[in-house]
Tab-separated table of C-alpha atoms in Angstrom:
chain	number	residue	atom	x	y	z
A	1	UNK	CA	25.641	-4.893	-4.530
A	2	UNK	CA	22.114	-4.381	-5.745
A	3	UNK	CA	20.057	-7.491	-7.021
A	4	UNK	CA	16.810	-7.196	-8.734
A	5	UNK	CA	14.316	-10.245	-9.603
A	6	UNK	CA	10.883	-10.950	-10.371
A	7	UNK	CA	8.832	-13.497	-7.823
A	8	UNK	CA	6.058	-15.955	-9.036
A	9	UNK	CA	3.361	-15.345	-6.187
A	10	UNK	CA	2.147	-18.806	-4.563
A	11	UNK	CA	-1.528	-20.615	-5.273
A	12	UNK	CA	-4.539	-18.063	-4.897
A	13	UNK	CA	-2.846	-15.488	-4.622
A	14	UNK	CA	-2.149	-13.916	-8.059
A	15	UNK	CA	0.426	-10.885	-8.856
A	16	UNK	CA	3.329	-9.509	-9.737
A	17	UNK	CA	6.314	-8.405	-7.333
A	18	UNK	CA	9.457	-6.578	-7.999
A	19	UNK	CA	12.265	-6.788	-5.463
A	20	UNK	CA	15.284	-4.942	-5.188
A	21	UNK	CA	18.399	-6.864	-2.541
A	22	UNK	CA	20.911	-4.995	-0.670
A	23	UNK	CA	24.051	-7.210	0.330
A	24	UNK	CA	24.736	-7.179	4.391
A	25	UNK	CA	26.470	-5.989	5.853
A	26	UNK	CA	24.956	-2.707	3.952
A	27	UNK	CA	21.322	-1.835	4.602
A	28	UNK	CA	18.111	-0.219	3.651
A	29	UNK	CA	17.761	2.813	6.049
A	30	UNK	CA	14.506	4.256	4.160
A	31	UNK	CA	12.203	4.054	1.396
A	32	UNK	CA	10.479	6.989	-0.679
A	33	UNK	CA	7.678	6.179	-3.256
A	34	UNK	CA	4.816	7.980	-4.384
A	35	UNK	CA	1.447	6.258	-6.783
A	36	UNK	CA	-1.394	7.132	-7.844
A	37	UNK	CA	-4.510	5.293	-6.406
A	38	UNK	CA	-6.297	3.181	-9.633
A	39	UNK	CA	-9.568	2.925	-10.674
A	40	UNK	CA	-12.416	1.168	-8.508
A	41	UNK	CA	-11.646	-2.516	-9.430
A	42	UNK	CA	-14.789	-5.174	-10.044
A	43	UNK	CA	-16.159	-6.144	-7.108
A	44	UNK	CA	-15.402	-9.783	-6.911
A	45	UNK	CA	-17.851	-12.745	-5.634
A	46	UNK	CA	-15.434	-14.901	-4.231
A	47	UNK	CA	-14.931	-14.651	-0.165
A	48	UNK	CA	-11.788	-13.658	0.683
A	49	UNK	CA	-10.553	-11.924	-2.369
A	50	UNK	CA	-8.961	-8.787	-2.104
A	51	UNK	CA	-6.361	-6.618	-3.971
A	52	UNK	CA	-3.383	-5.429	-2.340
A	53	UNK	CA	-0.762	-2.987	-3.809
A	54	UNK	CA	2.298	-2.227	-1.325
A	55	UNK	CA	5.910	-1.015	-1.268
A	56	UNK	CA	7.816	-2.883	1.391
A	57	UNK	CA	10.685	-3.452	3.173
A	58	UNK	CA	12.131	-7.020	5.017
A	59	UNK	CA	15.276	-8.262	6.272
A	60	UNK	CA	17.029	-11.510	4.756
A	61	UNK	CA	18.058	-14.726	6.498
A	62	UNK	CA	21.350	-12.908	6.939
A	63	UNK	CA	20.554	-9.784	7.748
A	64	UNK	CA	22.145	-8.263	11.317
A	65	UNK	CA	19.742	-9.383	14.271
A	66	UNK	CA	17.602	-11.384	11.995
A	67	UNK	CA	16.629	-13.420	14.739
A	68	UNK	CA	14.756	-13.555	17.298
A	69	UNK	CA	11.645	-11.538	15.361
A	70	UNK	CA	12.172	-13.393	11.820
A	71	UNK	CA	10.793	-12.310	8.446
A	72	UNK	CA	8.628	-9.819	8.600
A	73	UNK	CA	6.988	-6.661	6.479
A	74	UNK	CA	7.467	-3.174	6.739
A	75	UNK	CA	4.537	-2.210	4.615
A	76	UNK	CA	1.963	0.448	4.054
A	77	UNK	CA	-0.961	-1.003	1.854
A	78	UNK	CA	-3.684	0.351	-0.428
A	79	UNK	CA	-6.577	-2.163	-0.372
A	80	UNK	CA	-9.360	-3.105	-2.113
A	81	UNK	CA	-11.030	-5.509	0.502
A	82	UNK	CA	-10.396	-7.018	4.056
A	83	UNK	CA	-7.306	-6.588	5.410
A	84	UNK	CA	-5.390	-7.999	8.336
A	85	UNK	CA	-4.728	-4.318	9.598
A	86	UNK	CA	-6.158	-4.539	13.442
A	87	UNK	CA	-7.934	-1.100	12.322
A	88	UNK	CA	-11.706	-0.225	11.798
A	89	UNK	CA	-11.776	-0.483	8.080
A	90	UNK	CA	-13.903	0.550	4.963
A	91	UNK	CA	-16.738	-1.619	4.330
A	92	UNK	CA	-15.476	-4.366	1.618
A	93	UNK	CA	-15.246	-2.928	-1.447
A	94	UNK	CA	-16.650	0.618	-0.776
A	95	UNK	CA	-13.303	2.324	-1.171
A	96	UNK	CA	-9.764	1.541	-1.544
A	97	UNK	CA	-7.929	2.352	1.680
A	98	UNK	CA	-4.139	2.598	3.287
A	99	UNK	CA	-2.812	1.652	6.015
A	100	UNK	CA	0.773	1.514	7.398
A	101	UNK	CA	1.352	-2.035	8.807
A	102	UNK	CA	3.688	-4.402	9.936
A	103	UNK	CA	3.268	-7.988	9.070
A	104	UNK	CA	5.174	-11.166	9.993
A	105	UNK	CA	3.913	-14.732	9.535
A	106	UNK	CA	7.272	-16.392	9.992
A	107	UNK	CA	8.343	-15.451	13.233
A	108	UNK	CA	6.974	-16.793	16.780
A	109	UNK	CA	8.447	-13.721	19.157
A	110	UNK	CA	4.768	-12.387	20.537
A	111	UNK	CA	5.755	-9.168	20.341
A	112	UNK	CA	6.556	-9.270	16.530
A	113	UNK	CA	3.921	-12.188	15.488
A	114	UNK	CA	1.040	-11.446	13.182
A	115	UNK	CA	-0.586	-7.848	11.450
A	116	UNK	CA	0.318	-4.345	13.330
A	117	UNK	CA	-0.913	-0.853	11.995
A	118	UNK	CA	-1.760	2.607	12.306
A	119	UNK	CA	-5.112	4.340	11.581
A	120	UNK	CA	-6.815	3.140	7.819
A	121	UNK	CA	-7.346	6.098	5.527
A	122	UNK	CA	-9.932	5.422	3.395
A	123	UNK	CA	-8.632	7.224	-1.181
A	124	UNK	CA	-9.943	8.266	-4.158
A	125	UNK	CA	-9.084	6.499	-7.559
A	126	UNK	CA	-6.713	9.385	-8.725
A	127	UNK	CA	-4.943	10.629	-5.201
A	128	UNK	CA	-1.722	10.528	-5.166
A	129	UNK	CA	-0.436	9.146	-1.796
A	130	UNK	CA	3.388	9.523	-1.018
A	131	UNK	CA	5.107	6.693	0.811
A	132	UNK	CA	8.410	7.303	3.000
A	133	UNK	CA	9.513	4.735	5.197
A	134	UNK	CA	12.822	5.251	6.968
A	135	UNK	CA	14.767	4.132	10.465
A	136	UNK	CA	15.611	6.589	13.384
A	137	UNK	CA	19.286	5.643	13.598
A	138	UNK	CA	19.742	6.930	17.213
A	139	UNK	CA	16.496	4.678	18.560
A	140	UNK	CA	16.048	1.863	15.845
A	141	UNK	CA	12.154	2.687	15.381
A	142	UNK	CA	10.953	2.961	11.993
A	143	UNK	CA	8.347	5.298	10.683
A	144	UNK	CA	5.760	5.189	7.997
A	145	UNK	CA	4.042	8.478	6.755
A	146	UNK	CA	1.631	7.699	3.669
A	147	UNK	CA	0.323	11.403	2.663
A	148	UNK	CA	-2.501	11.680	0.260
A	149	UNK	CA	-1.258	14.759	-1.110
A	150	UNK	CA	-4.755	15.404	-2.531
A	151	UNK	CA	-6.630	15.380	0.988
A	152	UNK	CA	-3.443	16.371	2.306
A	153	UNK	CA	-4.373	14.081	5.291
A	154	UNK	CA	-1.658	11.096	6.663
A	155	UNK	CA	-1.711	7.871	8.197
A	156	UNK	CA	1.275	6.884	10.290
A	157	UNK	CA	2.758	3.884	12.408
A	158	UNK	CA	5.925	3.331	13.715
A	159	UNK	CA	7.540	-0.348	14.476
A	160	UNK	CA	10.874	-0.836	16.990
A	161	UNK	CA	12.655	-3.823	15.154
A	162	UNK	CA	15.445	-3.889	17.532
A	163	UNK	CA	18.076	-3.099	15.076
A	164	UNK	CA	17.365	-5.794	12.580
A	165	UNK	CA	18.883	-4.933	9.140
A	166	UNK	CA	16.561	-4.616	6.256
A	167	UNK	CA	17.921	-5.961	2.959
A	168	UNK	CA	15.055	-6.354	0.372
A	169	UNK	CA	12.636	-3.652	-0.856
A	170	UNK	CA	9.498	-5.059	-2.392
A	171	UNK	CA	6.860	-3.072	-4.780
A	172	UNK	CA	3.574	-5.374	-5.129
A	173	UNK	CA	0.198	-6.119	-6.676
A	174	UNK	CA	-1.493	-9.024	-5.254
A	175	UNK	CA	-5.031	-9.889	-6.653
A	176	UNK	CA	-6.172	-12.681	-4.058
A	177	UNK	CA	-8.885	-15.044	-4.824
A	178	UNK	CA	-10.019	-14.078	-8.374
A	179	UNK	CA	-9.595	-10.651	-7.422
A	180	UNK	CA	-8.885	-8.598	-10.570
A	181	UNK	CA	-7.143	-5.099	-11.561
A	182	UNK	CA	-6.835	-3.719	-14.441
């Protein structure tokens, strides 16, 4: 079964997400996108504001071995901003950038808790940056390659989630704190 909806994003943080739901016990085994980097958005005057735009994948509630880590991300982001990536970043609003990342607020396992990544790679408005995200079936691990085919330079970062299915695939913009995008 595949399910499709459209989520309102919560206060202050302003966007649009499509998700796409895969029925357990079936799975999401790997994710292949490619987009174009946009234009250099206004630089906002609010603190805190940022634009995100990320493909993703999560598990649901039900997924297989959903607990002990929770809910968490499997995400590479382009960014216009501060991130939570533990990576040296752009200065704010010099560049857009990518990183791979994993991100999970919901959970409390230390090992799982909080904002992973790889390497940031700062793009050009125009570069075209291929996504694939996919699980090693044999280990668990998942990998994330984001290419910027025009560079032809990649950012990587692989996450063990101890064979926790993934059931939702996510494609978002989120503007956050008056950031805008046009």
């Amino acid at each position: 079964m595949l399910f499709r909806s459209v989520v309102q994003e919560p206060v202050n943080e302003v966007g649009h997400q499509e998700d796409f739901y895969v029925g357990p016990p079936n799975q999401i085994v790997g994710l292949q996108t490619t987009f174009i980097v946009p234009p250099l958005p206004p630089v906002p005057s609010v603190p805190n504001a940022a634009v995100f735009l990320w493909p993703g994948i999560t598990p649901a509630p039900n997924s297989a071995d959903f607990m002990p880590i929770n809910n968490g991300v499997l995400q590479p982001v382009l960014s216009w901003g501060d991130s939570c990536a533990p990576t040296p970043q752009p200065a704010p609003f010099s560049s857009w950038w990518i990183s791979a990342q994993y991100v999970n607020t919901f959970g409390n396992d230390p090992g799982y808790t909080g904002c992973f990544s790889g390497s940031a790679m700062p793009v050009n408005p125009g570069d075209l940056l291929l996504v694939n995200m996919f699980q090693d079936a044999s280990t668990g691990v998942w990998t994330q390659v984001v290419t910027d085919a025009n560079k032809n330079q990649s950012v990587l970062f692989y996450e063990n989630l101890l064979g926790q299915g993934q059931n939702w695939a996510y494609f978002a913009i989120e503007e956050w704190y008056d950031a805008t995008i046009s």
